[in-house]
Coordinates of C-alpha atoms and ligand atoms in Angstrom, one line a residue:
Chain L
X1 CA 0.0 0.0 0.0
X2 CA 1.3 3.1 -0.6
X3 CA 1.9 4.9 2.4
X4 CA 2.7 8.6 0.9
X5 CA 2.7 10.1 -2.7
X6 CA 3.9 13.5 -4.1
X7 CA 2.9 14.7 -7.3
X8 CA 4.6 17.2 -9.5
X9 CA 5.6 19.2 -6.1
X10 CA 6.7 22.7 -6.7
X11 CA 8.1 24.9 -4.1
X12 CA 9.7 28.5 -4.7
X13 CA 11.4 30.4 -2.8
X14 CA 11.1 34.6 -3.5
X15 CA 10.0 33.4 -7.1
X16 CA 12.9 31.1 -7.3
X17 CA 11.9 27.7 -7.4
X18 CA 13.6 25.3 -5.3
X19 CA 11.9 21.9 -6.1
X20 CA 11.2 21.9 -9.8
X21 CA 8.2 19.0 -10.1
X22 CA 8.8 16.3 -8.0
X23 CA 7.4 13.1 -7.7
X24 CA 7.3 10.3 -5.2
X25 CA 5.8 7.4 -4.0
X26 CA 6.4 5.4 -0.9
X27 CA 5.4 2.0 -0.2
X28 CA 4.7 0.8 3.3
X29 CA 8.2 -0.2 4.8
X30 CA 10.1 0.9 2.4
X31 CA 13.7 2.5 3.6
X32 CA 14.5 5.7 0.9
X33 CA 17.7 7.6 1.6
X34 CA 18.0 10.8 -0.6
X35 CA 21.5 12.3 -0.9
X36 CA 22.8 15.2 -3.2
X37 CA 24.5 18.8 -2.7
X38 CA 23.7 21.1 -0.2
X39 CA 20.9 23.3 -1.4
X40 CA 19.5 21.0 -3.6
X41 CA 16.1 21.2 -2.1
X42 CA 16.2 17.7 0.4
X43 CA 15.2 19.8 3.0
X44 CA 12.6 21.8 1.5
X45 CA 11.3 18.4 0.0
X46 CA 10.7 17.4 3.7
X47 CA 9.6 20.4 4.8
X48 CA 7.2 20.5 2.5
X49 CA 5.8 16.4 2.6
X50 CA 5.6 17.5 6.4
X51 CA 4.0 20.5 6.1
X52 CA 6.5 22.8 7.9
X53 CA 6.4 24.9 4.1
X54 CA 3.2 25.3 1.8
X55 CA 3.5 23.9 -1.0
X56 CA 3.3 26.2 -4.7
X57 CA 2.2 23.1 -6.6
X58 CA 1.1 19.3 -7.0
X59 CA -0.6 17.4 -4.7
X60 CA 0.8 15.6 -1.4
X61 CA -1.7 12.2 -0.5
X62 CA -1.0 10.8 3.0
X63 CA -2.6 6.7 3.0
X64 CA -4.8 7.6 0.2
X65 CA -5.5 11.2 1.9
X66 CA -5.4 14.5 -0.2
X67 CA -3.7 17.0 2.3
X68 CA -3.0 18.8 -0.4
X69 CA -4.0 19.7 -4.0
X70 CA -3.6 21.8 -7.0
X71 CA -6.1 25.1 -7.4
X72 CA -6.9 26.6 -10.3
X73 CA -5.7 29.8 -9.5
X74 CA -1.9 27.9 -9.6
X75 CA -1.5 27.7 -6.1
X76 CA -2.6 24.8 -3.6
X77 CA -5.0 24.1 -1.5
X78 CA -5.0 21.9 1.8
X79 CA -7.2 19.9 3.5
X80 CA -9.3 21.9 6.2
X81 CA -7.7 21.8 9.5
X82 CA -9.1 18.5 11.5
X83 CA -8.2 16.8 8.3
X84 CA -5.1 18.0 8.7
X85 CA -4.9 17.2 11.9
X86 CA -5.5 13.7 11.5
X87 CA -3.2 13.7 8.7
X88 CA -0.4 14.7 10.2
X89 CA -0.5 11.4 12.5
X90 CA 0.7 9.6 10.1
X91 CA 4.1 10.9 10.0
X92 CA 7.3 12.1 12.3
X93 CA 10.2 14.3 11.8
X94 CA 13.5 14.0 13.3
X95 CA 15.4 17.4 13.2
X96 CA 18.9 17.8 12.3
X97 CA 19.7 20.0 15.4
X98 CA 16.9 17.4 17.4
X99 CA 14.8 20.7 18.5
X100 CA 14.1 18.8 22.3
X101 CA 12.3 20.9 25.0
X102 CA 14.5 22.0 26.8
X103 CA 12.6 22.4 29.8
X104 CA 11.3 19.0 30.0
X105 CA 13.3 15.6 31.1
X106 CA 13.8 13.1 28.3
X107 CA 10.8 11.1 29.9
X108 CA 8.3 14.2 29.9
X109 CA 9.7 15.1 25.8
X110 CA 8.5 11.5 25.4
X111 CA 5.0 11.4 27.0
X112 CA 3.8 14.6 26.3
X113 CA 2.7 14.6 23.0
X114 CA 0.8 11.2 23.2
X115 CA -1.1 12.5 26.3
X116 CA -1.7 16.0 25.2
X117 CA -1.6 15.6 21.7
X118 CA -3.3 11.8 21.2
X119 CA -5.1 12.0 24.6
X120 CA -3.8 8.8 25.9
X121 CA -3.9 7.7 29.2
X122 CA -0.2 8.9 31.7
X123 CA 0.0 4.7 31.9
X124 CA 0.2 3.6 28.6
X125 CA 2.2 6.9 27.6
X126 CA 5.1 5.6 30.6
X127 CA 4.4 2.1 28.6
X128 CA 5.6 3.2 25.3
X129 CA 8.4 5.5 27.0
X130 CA 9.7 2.6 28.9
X131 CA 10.2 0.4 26.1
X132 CA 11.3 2.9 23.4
X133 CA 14.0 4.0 26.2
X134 CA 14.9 0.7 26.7
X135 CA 15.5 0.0 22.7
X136 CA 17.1 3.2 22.2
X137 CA 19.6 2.5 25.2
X138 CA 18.5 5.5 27.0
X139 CA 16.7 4.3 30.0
X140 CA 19.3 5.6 33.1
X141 CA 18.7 9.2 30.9
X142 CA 15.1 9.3 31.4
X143 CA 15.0 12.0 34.5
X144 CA 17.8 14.0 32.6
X145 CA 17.3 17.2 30.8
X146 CA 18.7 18.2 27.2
X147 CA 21.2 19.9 28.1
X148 CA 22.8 17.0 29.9
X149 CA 23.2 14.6 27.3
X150 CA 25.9 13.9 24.5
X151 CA 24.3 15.2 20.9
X152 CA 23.9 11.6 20.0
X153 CA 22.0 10.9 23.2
X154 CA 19.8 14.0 22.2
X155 CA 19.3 12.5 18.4
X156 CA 18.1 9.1 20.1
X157 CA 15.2 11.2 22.4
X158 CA 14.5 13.2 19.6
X159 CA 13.7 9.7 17.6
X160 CA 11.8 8.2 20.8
X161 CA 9.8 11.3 21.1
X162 CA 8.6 11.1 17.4
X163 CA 8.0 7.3 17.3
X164 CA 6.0 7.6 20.8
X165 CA 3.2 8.8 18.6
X166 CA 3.0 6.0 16.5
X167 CA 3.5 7.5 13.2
X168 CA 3.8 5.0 9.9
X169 CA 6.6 7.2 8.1
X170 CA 9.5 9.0 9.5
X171 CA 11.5 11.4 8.1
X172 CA 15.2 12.7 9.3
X173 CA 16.8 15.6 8.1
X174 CA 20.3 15.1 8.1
X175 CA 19.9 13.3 11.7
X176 CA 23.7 13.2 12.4
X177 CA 25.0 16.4 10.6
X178 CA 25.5 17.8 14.0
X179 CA 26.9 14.9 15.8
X180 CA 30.7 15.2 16.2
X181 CA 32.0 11.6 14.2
X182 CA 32.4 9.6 16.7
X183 CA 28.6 9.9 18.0
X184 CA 27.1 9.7 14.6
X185 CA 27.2 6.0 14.7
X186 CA 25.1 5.4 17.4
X187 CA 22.2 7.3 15.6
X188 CA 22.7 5.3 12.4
X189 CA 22.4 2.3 14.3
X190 CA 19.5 2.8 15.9
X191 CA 18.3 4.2 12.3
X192 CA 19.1 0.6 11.1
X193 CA 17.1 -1.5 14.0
X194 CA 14.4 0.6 12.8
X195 CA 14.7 -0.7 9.4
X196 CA 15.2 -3.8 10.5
X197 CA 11.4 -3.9 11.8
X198 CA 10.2 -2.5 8.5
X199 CA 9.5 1.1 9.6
X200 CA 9.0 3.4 6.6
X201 CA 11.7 6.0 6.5
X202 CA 12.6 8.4 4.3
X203 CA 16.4 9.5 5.1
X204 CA 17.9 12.6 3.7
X205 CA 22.0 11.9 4.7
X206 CA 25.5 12.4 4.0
X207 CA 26.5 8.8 4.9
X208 CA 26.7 7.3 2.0
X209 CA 27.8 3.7 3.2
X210 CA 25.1 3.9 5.5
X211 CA 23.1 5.0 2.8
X212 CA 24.0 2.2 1.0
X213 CA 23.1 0.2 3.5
X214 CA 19.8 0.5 5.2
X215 CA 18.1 2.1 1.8
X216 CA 15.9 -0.3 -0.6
X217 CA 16.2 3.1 -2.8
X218 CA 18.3 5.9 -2.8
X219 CA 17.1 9.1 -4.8
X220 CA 20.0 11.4 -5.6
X221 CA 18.5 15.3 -5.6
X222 CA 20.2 18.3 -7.5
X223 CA 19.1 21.5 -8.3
X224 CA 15.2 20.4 -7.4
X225 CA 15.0 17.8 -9.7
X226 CA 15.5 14.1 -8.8
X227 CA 18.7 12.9 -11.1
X228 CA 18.6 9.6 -10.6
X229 CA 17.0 7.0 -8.2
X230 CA 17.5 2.9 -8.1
X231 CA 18.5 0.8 -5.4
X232 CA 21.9 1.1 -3.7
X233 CA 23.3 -1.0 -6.0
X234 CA 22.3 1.0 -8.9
X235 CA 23.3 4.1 -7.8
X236 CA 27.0 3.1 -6.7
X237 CA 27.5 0.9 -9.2
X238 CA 26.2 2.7 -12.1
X239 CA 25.8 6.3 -11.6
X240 CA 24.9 8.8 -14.4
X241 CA 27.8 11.8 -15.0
X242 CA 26.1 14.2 -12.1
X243 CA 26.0 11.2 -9.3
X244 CA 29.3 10.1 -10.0
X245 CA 30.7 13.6 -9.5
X246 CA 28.8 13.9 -6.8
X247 CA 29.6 10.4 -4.5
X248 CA 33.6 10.7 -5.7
X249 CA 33.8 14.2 -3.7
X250 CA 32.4 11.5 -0.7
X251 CA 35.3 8.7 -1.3
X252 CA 37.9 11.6 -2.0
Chain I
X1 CA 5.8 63.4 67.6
X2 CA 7.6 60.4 69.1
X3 CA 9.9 57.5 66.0
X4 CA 6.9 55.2 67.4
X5 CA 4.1 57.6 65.6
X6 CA 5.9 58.4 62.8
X7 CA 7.2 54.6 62.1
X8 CA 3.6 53.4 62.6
X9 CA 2.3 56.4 59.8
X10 CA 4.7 55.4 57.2
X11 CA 3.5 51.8 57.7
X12 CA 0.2 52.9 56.8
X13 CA 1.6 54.9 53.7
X14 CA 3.4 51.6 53.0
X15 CA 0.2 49.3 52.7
X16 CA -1.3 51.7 49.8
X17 CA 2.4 51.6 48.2
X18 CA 2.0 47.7 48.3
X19 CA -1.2 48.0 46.9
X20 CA 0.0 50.6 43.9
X21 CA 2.9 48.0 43.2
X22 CA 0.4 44.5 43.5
X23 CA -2.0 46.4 41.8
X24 CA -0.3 47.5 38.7
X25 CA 2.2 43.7 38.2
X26 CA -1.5 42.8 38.2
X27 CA -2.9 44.3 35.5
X28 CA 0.5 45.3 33.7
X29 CA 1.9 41.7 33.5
X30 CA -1.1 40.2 31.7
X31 CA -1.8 43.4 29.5
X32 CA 2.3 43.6 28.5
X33 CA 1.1 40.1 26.5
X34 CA -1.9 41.0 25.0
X35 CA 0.2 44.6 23.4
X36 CA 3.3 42.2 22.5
X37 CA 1.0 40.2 20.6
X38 CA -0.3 42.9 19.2
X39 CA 3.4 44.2 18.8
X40 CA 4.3 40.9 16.5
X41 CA 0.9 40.8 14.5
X42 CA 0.4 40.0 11.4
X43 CA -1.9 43.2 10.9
X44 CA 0.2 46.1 9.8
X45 CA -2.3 48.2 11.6
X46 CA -2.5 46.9 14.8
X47 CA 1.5 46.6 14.6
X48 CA 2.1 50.2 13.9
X49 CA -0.7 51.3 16.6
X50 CA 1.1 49.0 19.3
X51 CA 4.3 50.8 18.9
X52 CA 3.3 54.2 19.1
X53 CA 1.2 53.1 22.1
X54 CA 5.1 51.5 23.6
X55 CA 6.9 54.7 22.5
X56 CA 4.8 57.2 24.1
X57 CA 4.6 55.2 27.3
X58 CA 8.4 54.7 26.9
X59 CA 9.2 58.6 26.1
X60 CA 7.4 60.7 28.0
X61 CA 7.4 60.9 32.3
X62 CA 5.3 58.6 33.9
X63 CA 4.4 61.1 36.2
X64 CA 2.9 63.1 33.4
X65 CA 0.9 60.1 32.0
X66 CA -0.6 59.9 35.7
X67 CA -1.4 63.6 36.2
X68 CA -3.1 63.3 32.2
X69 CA -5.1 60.2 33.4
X70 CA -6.4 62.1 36.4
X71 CA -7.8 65.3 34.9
X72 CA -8.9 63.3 31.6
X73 CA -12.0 63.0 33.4
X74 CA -12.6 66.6 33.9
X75 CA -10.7 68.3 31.4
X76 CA -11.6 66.2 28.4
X77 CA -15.6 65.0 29.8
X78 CA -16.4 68.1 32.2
X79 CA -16.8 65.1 34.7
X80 CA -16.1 66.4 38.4
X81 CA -13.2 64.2 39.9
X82 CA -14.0 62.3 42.8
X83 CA -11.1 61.8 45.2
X84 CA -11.6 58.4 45.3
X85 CA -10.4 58.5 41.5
X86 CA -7.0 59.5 42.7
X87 CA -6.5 55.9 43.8
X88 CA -8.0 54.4 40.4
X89 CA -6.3 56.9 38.4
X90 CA -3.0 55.4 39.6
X91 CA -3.2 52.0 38.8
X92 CA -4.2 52.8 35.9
X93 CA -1.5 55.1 34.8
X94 CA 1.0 53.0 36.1
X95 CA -0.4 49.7 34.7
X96 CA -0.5 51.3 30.8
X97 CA 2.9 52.2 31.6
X98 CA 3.9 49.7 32.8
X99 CA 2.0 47.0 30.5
X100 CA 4.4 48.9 27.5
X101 CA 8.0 47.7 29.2
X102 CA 7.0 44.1 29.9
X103 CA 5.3 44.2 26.1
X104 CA 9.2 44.7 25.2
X105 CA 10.3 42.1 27.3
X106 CA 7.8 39.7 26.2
X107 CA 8.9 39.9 22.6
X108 CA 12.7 39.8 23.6
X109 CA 11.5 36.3 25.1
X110 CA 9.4 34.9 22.4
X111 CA 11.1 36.1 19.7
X112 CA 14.1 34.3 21.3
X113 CA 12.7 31.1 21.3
X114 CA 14.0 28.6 18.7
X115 CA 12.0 28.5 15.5
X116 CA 12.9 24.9 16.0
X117 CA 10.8 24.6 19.0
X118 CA 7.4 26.2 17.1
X119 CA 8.5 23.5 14.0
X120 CA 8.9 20.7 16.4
X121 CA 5.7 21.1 18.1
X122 CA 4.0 21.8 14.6
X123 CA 5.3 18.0 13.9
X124 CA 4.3 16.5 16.9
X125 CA 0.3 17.7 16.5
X126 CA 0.7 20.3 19.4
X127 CA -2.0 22.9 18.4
X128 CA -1.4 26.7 18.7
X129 CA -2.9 26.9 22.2
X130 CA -0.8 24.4 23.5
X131 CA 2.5 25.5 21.6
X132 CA 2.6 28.4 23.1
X133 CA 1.4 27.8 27.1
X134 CA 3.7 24.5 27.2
X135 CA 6.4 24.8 24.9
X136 CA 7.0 28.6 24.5
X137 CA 6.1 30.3 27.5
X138 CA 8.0 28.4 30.0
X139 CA 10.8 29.2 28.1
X140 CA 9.8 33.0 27.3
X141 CA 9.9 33.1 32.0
X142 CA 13.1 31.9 31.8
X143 CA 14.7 34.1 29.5
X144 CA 12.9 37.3 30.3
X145 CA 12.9 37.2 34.6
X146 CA 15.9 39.5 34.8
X147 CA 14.5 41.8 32.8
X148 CA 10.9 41.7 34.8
X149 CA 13.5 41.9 37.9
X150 CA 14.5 45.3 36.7
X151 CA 11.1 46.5 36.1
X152 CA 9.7 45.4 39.4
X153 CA 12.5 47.4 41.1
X154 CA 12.1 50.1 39.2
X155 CA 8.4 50.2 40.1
X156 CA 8.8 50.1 43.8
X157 CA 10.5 53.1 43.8
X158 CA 8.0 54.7 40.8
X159 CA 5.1 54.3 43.7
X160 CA 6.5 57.3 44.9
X161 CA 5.1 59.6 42.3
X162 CA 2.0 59.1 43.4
X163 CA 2.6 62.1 45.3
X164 CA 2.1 64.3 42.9
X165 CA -1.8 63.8 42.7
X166 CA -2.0 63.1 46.6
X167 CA -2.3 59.1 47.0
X168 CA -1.1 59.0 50.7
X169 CA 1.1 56.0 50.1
X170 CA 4.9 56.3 52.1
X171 CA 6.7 58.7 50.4
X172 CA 3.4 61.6 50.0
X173 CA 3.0 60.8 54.2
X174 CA 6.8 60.9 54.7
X175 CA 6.9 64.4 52.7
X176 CA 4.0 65.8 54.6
X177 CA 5.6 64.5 58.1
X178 CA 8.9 65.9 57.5
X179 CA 7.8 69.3 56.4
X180 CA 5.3 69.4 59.6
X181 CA 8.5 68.7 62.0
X182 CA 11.1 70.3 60.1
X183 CA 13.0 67.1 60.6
X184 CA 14.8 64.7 57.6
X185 CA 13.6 61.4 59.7
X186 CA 10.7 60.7 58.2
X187 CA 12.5 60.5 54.6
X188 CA 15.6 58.4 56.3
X189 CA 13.0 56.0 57.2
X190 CA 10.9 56.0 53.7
X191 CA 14.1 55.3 52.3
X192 CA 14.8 52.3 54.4
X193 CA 11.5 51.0 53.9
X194 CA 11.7 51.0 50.1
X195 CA 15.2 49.7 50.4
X196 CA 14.3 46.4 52.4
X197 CA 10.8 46.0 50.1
X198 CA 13.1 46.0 47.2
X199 CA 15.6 43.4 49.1
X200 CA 12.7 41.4 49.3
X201 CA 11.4 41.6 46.0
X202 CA 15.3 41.1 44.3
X203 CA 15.3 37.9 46.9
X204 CA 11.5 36.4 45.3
X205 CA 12.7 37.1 42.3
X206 CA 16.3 34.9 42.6
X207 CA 14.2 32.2 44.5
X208 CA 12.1 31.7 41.4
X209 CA 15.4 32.5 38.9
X210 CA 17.3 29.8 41.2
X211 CA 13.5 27.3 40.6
X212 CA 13.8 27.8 36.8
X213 CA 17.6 26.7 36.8
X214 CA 16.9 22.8 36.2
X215 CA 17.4 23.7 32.7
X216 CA 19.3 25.7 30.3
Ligands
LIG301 N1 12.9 29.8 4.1 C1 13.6 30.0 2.9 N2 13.6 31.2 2.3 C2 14.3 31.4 1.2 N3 15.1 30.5 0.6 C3 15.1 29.3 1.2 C4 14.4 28.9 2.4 N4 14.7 27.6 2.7 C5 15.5 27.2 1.7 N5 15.8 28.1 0.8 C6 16.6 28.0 -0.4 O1 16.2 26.8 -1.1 C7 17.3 26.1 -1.6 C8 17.2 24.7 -1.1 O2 17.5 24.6 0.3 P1 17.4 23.3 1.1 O3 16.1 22.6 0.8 O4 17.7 23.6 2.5 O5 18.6 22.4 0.5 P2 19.3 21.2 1.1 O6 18.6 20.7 2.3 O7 19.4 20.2 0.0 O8 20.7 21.7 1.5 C9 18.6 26.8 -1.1 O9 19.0 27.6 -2.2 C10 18.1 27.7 0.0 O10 18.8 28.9 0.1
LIG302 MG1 19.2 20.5 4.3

């Protein structure tokens, strides 16, 4: 089943378009990494499909759900708001800077949205904390605040607080851009456990072995277009002119 | 007239300077929101009207605002001024005065808050309401309470010019005894009294700085 589609998205930035007609479809549990130069439009891409930016054009359909569609008038038009609302369940986004509370312990960042947002009861909210703490290897952190972890410790809350609501897609922006290199791979692991359990994800990175690794496809963005997408295999081992340039300035 | 007297007099000036100073953090904290919302609005209008409103509280005496508020009533209406106005026309003055400062403060604070942490809740399915009274405003107090500090001082020692329409709060009773005994007393012990209610209010306000330290 396809869990999200885009369709001919356009986004412009003071009249300058930043994705040029994009398309994409995403199947459920489905791992897609997209890689390409910086200010290629990744983020925008995600910013848009989690509707952090309005779109300009095309249409964005969560499980079969318009959120939003072309006008007439050239513009688009979303879903009214309790639509949206329910909409935007379906998804999570994990920041590259992990954009935690800072005034609440990791256990409270956890728990809050289900209960206030989702209405669940404080038990089963502690339920879900306990065992995503426990999987994520952060369960003697749960009375901490922010400030007192390692980046990579924050990156992991910042996961358990988006997959405490349950979504069926995640998305990460660049989740270990701001980890100094030795932390980054204890986000990517936790990013491949995930996969491992067949959660959809949709990856925008500069790890391109990891890329290679947890993706079933990679999509390779420039200049808001997608170049060229296939599975790993197809992208490292045949790459057109622009994603060959692009990965050899990776492997030096 | 014996310290006794004079200490007990001043204590009753001090109770209608306590209730100037409640009084206006009553009515100025709350309104300081409403005109830094009105401050950072989208509507041009109500954005440009909000910040005249700020300047001319900002650049013009206080004392002058108060004296305007009192004969409004009478100068602008033809209404006669009752003296219990005087008391009214006070807190008034001083809360529209004071309501401009903290609207600064306030949008120091919010606008300081991480456009991360509006994105983040946006993601998370926190509505507007709830953005702003769990994840913003906590963080607004934190930021802005030095800030408030300084205002709060400032305005336990602005309750003295209340005096110039006649409010007998401490330092209008402490000026009428000293110029009845030709002494300096009174004022010594005005000063003293503002001085410790100030030491009392910077010591609230570093309790609840030192309760808000759990995070950074
Ligand atoms: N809010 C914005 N306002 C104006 N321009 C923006 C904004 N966000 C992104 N852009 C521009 O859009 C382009 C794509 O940015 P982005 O999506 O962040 O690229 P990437 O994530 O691939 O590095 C860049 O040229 C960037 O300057
Ligand atoms: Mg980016």
């Amino acid at each position: 089943m396809k869990l999200l589609e885009i369709n001919h998205l356009k986004k412009e930035f003071d009249g300058l378009g930043v994705i040029k007609d994009i398309s994409l479809s995403v199947e459920q549990g489905e791992v897609i990494s997209i890689i390409g130069p910086s200010g290629s439009g990744k983020s925008t891409l995600l910013r848009c499909a989690t509707m952090l930016e309005n779109m300009d054009g095309g249409e964005l359909i969560y499980h079969g759900e318009k959120a939003a569609w072309e006008n007439e008038k050239g513009g688009c038009t979303y879903a009214p708001k309790n639509d949206l609302k329910r909409i935007r369940k379906y998804f999570g986004l994990v920041f590259q800077n992990f954009n935690l509370f800072p005034h609440y312990s990791v256990l409270k960042n956890i728990i809050d949205a289900p209960m206030s947002v989702d209405k669940i009861s404080k038990k089963e909210a502690m339920e879900r904390a306990e065992k995503l703490l426990a999987q994520l290897g952060l369960t003697d952190k749960k009375d901490a605040y922010p400030y007192q972890l390692s980046g990579g410790q924050q990156q992991r809350v910042s996961i358990a607080r988006a997959l405490a609501l349950q979504p069926e897609i995640l998305f990460f922006d660049e989740p270990t851009s701001a980890l100094d290199p030795e932390l980054t791979g204890e986000v990517l692991k936790v990013i491949k456990e995930l996969a491992k359990e067949h959660m959809t994800m949709i990856i925008v990175t500069h790890e391109m072995q990891f890329a290679r690794e947890v993706s079933d496809r990679i999509i390779f963005m420039e200049d808001g277009v997608i170049q060229q997408q296939g599975t790993p295999e197809e992208i490292f081992t045949a790459p057109n002119e622009r994603v060959k340039a692009f990965i050899g300035k990776f492997v030096g | 007239m014996n310290l006794l007297t004079m200490v007990m007099q001043l204590l009753q000036g001090m109770v209608i300077t306590t209730e100037v100073f409640v009084l206006t953090l009553l009515f100025s904290l709350p309104l300081g929101l409403v005109v830094s919302f009105g401050r950072m609005s989208k509507n041009g209008l109500l954005r440009i009207l909000t910040k005249f409103y700020i300047s001319v509280m900002r650049g013009t005496p206080l004392m002058l605002q108060m004296i305007v508020v009192y004969f409004a009533p009478y100068y602008v209406f033809g209404v006669k001024i009752a003296s219990s106005y005087r008391f009214i026309a006070v807190i008034m003055a001083f809360s529209i005065n004071y309501a401009a400062y903290f609207a600064e403060i306030y949008r120091g604070g919010i606008e300081a808050v991480a456009v991360g942490q509006y994105e983040a809740a946006k993601v998370l399915g926190y509505n507007r309401f709830q953005t702003f009274f769990k994840i913003v405003m906590p963080q607004v107090i934190k930021h802005i309470l030095p800030a408030v500090t300084n205002e709060t001082i400032t305005l336990v020692k602005d309750t003295s010019l209340a005096f110039a329409i006649s409010v007998a709060e401490m330092f209008t009773l402490a000026k009428q005894i000293a110029a009845a005994q030709t002494t300096i007393m009174p004022l010594m012990v005005a000063g003293l009294f503002y001085y410790i209610f100030n030491l009392a209010v910077a010591a609230g306000m570093e309790a609840l700085e030192k309760k808000l330290s759990y995070y950074r």
